[in-house]
Coordinates of C-alpha atoms in Angstrom, one line a residue:
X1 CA -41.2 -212.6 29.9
X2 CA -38.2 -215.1 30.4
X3 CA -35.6 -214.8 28.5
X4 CA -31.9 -216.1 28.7
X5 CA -31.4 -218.4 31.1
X6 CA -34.7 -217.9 32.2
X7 CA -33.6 -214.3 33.4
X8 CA -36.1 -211.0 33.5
X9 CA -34.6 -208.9 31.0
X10 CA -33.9 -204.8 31.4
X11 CA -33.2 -202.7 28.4
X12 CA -32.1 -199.8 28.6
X13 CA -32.2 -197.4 25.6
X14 CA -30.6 -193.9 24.4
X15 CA -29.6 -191.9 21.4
X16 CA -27.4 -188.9 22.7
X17 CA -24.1 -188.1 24.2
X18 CA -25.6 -187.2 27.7
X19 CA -27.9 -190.3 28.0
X20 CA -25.2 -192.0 27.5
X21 CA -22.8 -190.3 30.0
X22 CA -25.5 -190.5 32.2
X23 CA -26.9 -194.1 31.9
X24 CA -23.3 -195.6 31.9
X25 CA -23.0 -196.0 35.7
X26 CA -26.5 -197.6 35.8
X27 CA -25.5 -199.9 32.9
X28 CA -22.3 -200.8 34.6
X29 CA -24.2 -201.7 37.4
X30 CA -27.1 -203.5 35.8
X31 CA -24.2 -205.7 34.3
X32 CA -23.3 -207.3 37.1
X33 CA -26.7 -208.5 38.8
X34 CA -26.4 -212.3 38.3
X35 CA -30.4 -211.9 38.5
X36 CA -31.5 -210.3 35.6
X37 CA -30.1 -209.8 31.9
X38 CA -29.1 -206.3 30.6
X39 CA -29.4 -205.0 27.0
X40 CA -28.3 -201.5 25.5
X41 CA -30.3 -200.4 22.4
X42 CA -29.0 -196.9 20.9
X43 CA -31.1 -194.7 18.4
X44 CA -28.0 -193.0 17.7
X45 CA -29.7 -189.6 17.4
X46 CA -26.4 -188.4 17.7
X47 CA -24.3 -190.2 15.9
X48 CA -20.4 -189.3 16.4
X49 CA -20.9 -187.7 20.0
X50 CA -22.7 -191.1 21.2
X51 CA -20.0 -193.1 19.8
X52 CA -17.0 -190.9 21.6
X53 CA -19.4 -191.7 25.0
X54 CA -19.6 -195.6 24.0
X55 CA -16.1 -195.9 23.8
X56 CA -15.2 -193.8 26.9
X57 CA -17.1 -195.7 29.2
X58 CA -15.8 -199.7 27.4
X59 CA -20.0 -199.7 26.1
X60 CA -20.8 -202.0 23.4
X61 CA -24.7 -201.7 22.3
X62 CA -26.7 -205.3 21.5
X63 CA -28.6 -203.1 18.9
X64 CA -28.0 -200.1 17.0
X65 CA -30.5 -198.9 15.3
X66 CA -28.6 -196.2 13.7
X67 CA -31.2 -193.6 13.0
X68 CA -29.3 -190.4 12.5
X69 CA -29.5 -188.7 9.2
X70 CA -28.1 -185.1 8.2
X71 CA -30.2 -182.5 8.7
X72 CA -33.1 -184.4 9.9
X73 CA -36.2 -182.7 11.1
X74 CA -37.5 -183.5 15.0
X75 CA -40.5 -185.0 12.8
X76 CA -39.0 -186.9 10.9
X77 CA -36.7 -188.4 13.7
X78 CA -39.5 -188.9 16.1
X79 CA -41.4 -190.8 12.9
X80 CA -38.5 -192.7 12.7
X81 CA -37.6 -193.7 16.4
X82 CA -40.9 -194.8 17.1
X83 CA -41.1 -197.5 14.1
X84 CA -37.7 -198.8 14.6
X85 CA -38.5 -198.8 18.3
X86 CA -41.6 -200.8 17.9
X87 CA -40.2 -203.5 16.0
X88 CA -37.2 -203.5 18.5
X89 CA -39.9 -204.0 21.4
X90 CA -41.6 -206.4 19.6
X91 CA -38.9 -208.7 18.9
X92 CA -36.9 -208.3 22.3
X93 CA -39.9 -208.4 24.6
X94 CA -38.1 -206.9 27.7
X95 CA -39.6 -206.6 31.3
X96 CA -38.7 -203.5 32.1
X97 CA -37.1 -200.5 29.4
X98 CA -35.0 -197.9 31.1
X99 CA -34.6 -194.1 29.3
X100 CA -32.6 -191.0 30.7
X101 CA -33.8 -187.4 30.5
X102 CA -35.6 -185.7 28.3
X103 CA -34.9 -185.9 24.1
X104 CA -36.8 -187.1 21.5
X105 CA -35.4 -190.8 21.8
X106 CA -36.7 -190.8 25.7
X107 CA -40.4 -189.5 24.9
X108 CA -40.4 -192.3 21.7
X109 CA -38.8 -195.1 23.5
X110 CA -41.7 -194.4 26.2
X111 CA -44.5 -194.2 23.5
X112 CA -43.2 -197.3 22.0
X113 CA -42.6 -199.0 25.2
X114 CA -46.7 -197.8 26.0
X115 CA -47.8 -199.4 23.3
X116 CA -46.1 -202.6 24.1
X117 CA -47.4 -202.3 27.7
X118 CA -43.8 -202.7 29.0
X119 CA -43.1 -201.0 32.0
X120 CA -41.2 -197.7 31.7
X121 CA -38.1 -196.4 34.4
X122 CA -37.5 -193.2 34.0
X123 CA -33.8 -192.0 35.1
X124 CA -34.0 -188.3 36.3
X125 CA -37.8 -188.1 36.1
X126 CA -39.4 -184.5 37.5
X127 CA -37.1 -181.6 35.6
X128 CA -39.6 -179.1 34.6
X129 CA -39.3 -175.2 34.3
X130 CA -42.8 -174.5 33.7
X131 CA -42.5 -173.4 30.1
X132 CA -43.2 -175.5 27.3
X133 CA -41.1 -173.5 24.8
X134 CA -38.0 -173.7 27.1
X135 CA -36.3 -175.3 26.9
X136 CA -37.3 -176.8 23.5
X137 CA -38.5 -179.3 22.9
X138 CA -37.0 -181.1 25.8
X139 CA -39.4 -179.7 28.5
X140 CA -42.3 -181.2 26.4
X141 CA -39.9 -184.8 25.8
X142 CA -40.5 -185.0 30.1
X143 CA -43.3 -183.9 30.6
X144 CA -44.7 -186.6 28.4
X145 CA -42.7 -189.1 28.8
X146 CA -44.0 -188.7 32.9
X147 CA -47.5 -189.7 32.0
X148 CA -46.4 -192.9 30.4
X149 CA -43.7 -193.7 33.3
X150 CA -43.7 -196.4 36.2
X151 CA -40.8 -195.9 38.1
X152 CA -39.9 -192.2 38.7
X153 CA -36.3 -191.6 39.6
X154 CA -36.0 -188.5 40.6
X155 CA -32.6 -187.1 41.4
X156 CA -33.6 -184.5 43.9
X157 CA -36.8 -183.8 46.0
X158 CA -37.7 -181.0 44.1
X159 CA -37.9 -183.4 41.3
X160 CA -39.9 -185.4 43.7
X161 CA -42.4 -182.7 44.6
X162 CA -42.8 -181.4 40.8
X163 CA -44.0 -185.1 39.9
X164 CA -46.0 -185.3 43.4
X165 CA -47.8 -181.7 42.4
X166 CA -48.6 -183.1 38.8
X167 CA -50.5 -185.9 40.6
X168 CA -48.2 -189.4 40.2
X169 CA -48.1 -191.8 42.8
X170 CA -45.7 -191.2 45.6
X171 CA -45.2 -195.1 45.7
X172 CA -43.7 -194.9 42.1
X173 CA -41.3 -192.0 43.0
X174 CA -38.2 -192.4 44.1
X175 CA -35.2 -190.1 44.8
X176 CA -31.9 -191.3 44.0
X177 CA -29.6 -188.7 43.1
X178 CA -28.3 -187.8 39.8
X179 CA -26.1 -190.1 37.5
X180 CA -24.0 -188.1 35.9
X181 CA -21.8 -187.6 39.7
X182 CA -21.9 -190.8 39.3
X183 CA -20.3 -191.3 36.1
X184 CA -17.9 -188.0 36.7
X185 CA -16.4 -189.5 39.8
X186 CA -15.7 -192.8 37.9
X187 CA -14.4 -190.8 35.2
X188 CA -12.0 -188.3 37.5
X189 CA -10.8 -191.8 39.3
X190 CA -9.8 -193.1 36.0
X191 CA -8.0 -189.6 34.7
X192 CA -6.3 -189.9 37.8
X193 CA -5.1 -193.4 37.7
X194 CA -3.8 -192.2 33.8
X195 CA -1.5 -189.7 35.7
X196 CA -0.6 -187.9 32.3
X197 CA -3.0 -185.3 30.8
X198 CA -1.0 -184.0 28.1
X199 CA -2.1 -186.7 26.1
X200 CA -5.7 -185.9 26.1
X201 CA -4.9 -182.8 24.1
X202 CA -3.7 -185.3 21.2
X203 CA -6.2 -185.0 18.4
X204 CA -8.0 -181.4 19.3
X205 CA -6.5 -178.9 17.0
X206 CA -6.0 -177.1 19.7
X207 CA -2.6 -174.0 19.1
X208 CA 0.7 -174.9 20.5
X209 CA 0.6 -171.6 22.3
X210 CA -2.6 -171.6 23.4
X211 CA -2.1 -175.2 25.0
X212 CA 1.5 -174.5 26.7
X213 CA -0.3 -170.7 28.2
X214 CA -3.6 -172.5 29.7
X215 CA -3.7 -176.1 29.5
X216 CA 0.1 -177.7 29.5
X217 CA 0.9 -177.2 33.7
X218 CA -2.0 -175.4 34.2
X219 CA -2.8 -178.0 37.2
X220 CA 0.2 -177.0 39.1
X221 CA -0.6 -173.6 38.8
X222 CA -2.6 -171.5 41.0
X223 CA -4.8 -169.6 38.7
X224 CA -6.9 -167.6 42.1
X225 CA -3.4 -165.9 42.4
X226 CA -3.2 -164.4 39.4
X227 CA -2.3 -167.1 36.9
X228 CA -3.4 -167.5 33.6
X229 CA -7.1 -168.1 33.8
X230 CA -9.2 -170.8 31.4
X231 CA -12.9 -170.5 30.9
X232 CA -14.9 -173.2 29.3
X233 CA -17.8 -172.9 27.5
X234 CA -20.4 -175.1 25.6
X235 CA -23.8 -174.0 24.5
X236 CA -26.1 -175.6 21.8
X237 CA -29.7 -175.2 23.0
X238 CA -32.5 -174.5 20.0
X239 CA -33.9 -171.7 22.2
X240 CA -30.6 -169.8 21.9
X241 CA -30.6 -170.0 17.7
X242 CA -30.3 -166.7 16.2
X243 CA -29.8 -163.7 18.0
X244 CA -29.7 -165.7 21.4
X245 CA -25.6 -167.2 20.3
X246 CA -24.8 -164.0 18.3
X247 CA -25.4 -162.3 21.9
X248 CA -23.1 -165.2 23.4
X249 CA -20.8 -165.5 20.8
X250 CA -20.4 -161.2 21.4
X251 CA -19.7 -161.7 25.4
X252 CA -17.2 -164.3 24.6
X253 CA -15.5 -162.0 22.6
X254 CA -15.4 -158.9 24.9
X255 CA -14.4 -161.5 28.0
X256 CA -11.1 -162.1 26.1
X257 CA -10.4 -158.5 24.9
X258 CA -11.0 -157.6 28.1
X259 CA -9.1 -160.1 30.1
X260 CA -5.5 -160.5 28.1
X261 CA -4.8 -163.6 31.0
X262 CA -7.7 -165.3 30.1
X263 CA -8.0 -168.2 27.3
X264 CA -11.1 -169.8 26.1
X265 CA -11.4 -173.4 24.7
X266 CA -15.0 -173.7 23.3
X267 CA -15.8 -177.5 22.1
X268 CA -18.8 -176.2 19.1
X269 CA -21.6 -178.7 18.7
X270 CA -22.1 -179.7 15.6
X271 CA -25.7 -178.3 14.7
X272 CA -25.0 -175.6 11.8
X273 CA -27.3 -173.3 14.1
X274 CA -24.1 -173.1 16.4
X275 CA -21.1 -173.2 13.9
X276 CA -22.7 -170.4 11.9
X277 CA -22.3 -167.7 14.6
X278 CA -19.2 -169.1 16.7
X279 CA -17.0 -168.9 13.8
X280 CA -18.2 -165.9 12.5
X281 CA -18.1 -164.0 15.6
X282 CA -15.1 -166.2 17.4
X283 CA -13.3 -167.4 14.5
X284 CA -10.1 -165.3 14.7
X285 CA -9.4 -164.6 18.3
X286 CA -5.9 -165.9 19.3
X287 CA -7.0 -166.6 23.0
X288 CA -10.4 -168.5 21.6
X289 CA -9.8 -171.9 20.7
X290 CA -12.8 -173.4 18.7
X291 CA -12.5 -177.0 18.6
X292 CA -15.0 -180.0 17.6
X293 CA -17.0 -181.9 20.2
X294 CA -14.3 -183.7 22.3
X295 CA -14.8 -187.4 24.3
X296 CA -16.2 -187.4 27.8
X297 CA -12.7 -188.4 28.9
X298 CA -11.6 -185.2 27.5
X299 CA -14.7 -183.0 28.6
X300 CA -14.1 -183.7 32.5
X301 CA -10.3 -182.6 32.2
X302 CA -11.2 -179.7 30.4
X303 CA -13.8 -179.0 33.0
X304 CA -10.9 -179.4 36.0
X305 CA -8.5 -177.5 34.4
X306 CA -11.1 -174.5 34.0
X307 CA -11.3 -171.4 36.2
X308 CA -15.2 -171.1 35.6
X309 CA -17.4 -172.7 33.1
X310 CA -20.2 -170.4 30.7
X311 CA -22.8 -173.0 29.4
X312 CA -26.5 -174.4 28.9
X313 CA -25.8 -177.8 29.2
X314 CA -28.1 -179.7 32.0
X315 CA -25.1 -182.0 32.7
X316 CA -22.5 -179.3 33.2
X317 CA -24.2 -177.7 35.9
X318 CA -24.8 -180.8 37.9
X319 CA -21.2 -181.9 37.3
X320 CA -19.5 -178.5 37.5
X321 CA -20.0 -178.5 41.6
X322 CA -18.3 -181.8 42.0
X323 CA -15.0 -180.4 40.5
X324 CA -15.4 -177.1 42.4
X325 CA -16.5 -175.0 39.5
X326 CA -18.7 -172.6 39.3
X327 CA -21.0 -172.4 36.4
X328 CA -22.8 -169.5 34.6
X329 CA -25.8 -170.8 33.3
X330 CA -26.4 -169.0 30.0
X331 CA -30.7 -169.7 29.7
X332 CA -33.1 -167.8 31.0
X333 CA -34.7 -171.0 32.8
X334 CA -33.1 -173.9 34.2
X335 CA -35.2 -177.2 35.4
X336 CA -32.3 -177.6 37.7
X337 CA -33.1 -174.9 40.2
X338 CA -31.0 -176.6 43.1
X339 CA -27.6 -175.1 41.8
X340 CA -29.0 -171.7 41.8
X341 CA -30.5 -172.1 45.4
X342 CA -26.8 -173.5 46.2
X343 CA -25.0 -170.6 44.8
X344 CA -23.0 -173.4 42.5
X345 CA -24.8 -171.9 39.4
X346 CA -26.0 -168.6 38.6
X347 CA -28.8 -167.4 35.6
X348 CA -27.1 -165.2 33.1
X349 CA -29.1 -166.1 30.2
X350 CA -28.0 -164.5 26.7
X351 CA -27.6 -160.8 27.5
X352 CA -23.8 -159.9 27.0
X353 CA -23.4 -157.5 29.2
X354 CA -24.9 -159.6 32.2
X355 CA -22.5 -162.6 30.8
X356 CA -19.3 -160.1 30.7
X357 CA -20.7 -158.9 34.1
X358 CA -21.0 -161.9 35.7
X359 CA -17.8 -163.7 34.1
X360 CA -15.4 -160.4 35.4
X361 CA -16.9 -160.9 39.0
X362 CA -15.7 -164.5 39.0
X363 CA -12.3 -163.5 37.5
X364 CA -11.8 -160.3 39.9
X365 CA -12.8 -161.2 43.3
X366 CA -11.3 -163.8 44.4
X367 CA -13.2 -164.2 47.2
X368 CA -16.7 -164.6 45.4
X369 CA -14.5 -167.0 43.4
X370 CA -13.5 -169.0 46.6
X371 CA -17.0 -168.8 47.9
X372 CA -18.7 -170.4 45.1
X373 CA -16.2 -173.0 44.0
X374 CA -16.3 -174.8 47.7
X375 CA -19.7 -174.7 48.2
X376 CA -21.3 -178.4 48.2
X377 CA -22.7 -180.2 45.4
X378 CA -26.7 -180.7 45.5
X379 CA -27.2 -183.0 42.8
X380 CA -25.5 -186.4 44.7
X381 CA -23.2 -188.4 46.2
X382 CA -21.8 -190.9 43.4
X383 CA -24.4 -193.6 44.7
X384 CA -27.6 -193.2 42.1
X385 CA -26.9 -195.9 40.2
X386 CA -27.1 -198.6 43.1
X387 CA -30.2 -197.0 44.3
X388 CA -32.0 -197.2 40.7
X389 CA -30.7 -200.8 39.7
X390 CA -32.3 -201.9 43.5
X391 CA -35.4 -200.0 43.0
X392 CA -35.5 -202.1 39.4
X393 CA -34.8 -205.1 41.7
X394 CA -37.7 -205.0 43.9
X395 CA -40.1 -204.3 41.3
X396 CA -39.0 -207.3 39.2
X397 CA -39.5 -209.5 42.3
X398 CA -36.2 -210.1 42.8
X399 CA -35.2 -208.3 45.6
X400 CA -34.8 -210.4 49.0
X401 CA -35.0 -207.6 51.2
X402 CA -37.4 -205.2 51.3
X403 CA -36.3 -203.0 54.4
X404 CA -35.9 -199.0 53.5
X405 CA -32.6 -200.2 55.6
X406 CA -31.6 -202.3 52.7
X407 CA -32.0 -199.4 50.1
X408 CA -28.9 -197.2 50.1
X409 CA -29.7 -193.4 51.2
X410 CA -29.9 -190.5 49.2
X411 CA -27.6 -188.1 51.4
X412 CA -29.5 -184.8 52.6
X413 CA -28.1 -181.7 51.1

């Protein structure tokens, strides 16, 4: 369908705080194609987090359709998403729809998009560990969301070979590299430009102590010698709930009693399922700083100024490498096996004593440390987003050269 000045429109839709991250480059880019028309619809499944991302990134969304309610169930979400999506569809008509990853707003917007027979991109299309109950419910989210997709973008060839081995059509694959380097090398270019970090501790609640011992010069210091040493962590993933962040919560603890030059700053998601055990088990540490979700702006300085980084966060381990940070990945499965294989990331699940193990390895030998943190990073060059918006291009019609010379390169790794 035609629609403003007689353009093909793309809309691209999200809900959450990593879509978001991770679909600002490509919006950026789709922006400023004088050939098509761009529109951002948000779910707002998450609801502050998203809007921290919106801002970040100078995003302003042609719809909201503001579906986030307190303690809403996945049911009643999904329920939701799909009839607001509908008459969103219905009403906007787009060519082409665009969704990122793998949460309950992808798989709806896809469903709706199905039923509207509009054509679905999928933006890092192919993740899959294998195990429909982990993670969950994600790993079910992309695995359906596959079956109803046109263009695949997969960010690495193992991507590319799971979606191959579940039988899609190579012609519909394409690898492009991952976003999110995208968006972090946009974002370190801009912290860098700022020139003053201090002020991006402004607003955390973060101790005067704590921030002038690990965060206040802690760039001009060289923490491998012997310096003061910040860890980062973030976890939040349903599989963990229970006795899976009570064993976290417990490794956290014994890293800091047993390291008095380490400090760690832990940004707690929101869902009660996380507060409940962080504060009870981390609560009253004075080298622990709890804090509430911070801005992606805020995130990627936290994540320079960091010795190593303890998480379950997708994002974090594709970004991590970029900044020359190793990450312990604290699942048991990750659908991002190419970090492991690199020796950027390393499996340490939810036992505490293979967390505590693995944490005082990074902290004591400094050349594992060195080793790790300079190895290269496997998820992309910073270039995705070009390859994705001309892959939309040509299957609009509106690319004018079709050569694979024309198409910028994924880089081998």
């Amino acid at each position: 369908m035609q629609h403003a000045d007689n353009l093909p429109q793309v809309t691209v839709i999200f809900g959450t705080r990593p879509e978001a991250i991770k679909l600002a480059p490509v919006i950026h880019r789709l922006q400023k194609e004088p050939r098509l028309v761009c529109r951002v619809c948000v779910t707002a499944q998450h609801r502050q987090m998203l809007d921290q991302v919106l801002e970040a990134f100078s995003l302003k969304p042609d719809t909201d359709l503001n579906l986030m309610q307190p303690g809403q169930t996945l049911g009643q979400l999904t329920a939701r998403a799909i009839e607001a999506l509908d008459g969103y569809l219905a009403t906007e008509k787009p060519d082409l729809i665009l969704v990122q990853g793998d949460t309950t707003t992808v798989f709806c917007a896809a469903l709706a998009a199905f039923y509207h027979r509009i054509p679905i991109g999928h933006v890092e299309a192919g993740l899959r560990t294998g195990n429909l109950q982990s993670p969950w419910p994600e790993e079910a989210n992309r695995v359906l969301t596959s079956r109803l997709t046109t263009l695949h973008f997969a960010p690495t060839e193992t991507a590319r070979q799971n979606l191959l081995q579940e039988g899609l059509p190579d012609r519909q694959i394409f690898m492009t590299g991952n976003t999110v380097i995208d968006a972090l090398l946009w974002m370190r270019d801009r912290l860098a430009a700022k020139g003053n970090h201090a002020v991006l501790l402004n607003g955390l609640g973060i101790n005067p102590d704590f921030a002038r011992d690990y965060l206040n010069g802690l760039e001009k210091s060289d923490s491998a010698k012997g310096g003061r040493k910040l860890v980062l962590v973030t976890g939040h993933r349903r599989e963990s709930f229970g006795a899976g962040f009570r064993n976290i919560c417990q490794a956290i603890r014994a890293l800091a009693d047993a390291r008095p030059d380490v400090g760690v700053i832990y940004p707690v998601h929101l869902n009660p399922n996380v507060q409940a055990p962080v504060n009870e088990f981390l609560g009253n540490h004075s080298r622990i700083q709890l804090i509430s979700p911070v801005g992606y702006e805020q995130f990627v300085w936290l994540m320079s100024q960091s010795h190593f980084i303890l998480s379950d966060s997708g994002g974090v381990q594709e970004e991590a490498p970029s900044l020359g940070k190793p990450v312990l990945v604290m699942r048991d499965t990750t659908e991002r096996p190419e970090g492991v294989q690199a020796g950027t990331c390393r499996l340490v699940g939810t036992d505490p004593e293979k967390i505590l193990k693995e944490s005082m390895l990074l902290l004591g030998d400094a050349g594992e440390y060195a080793r790790r943190s300079r190895l290269s990073n496997p998820y992309g060059d910073g270039r995705a987003s070009s390859r994705i918006v001309w892959h939309c291009l040509q299957f609009l019609g509106l690319g004018s050269d079709h050569s694979a010379a024309a198409v910028p390169q994924q880089r081998a790794e």
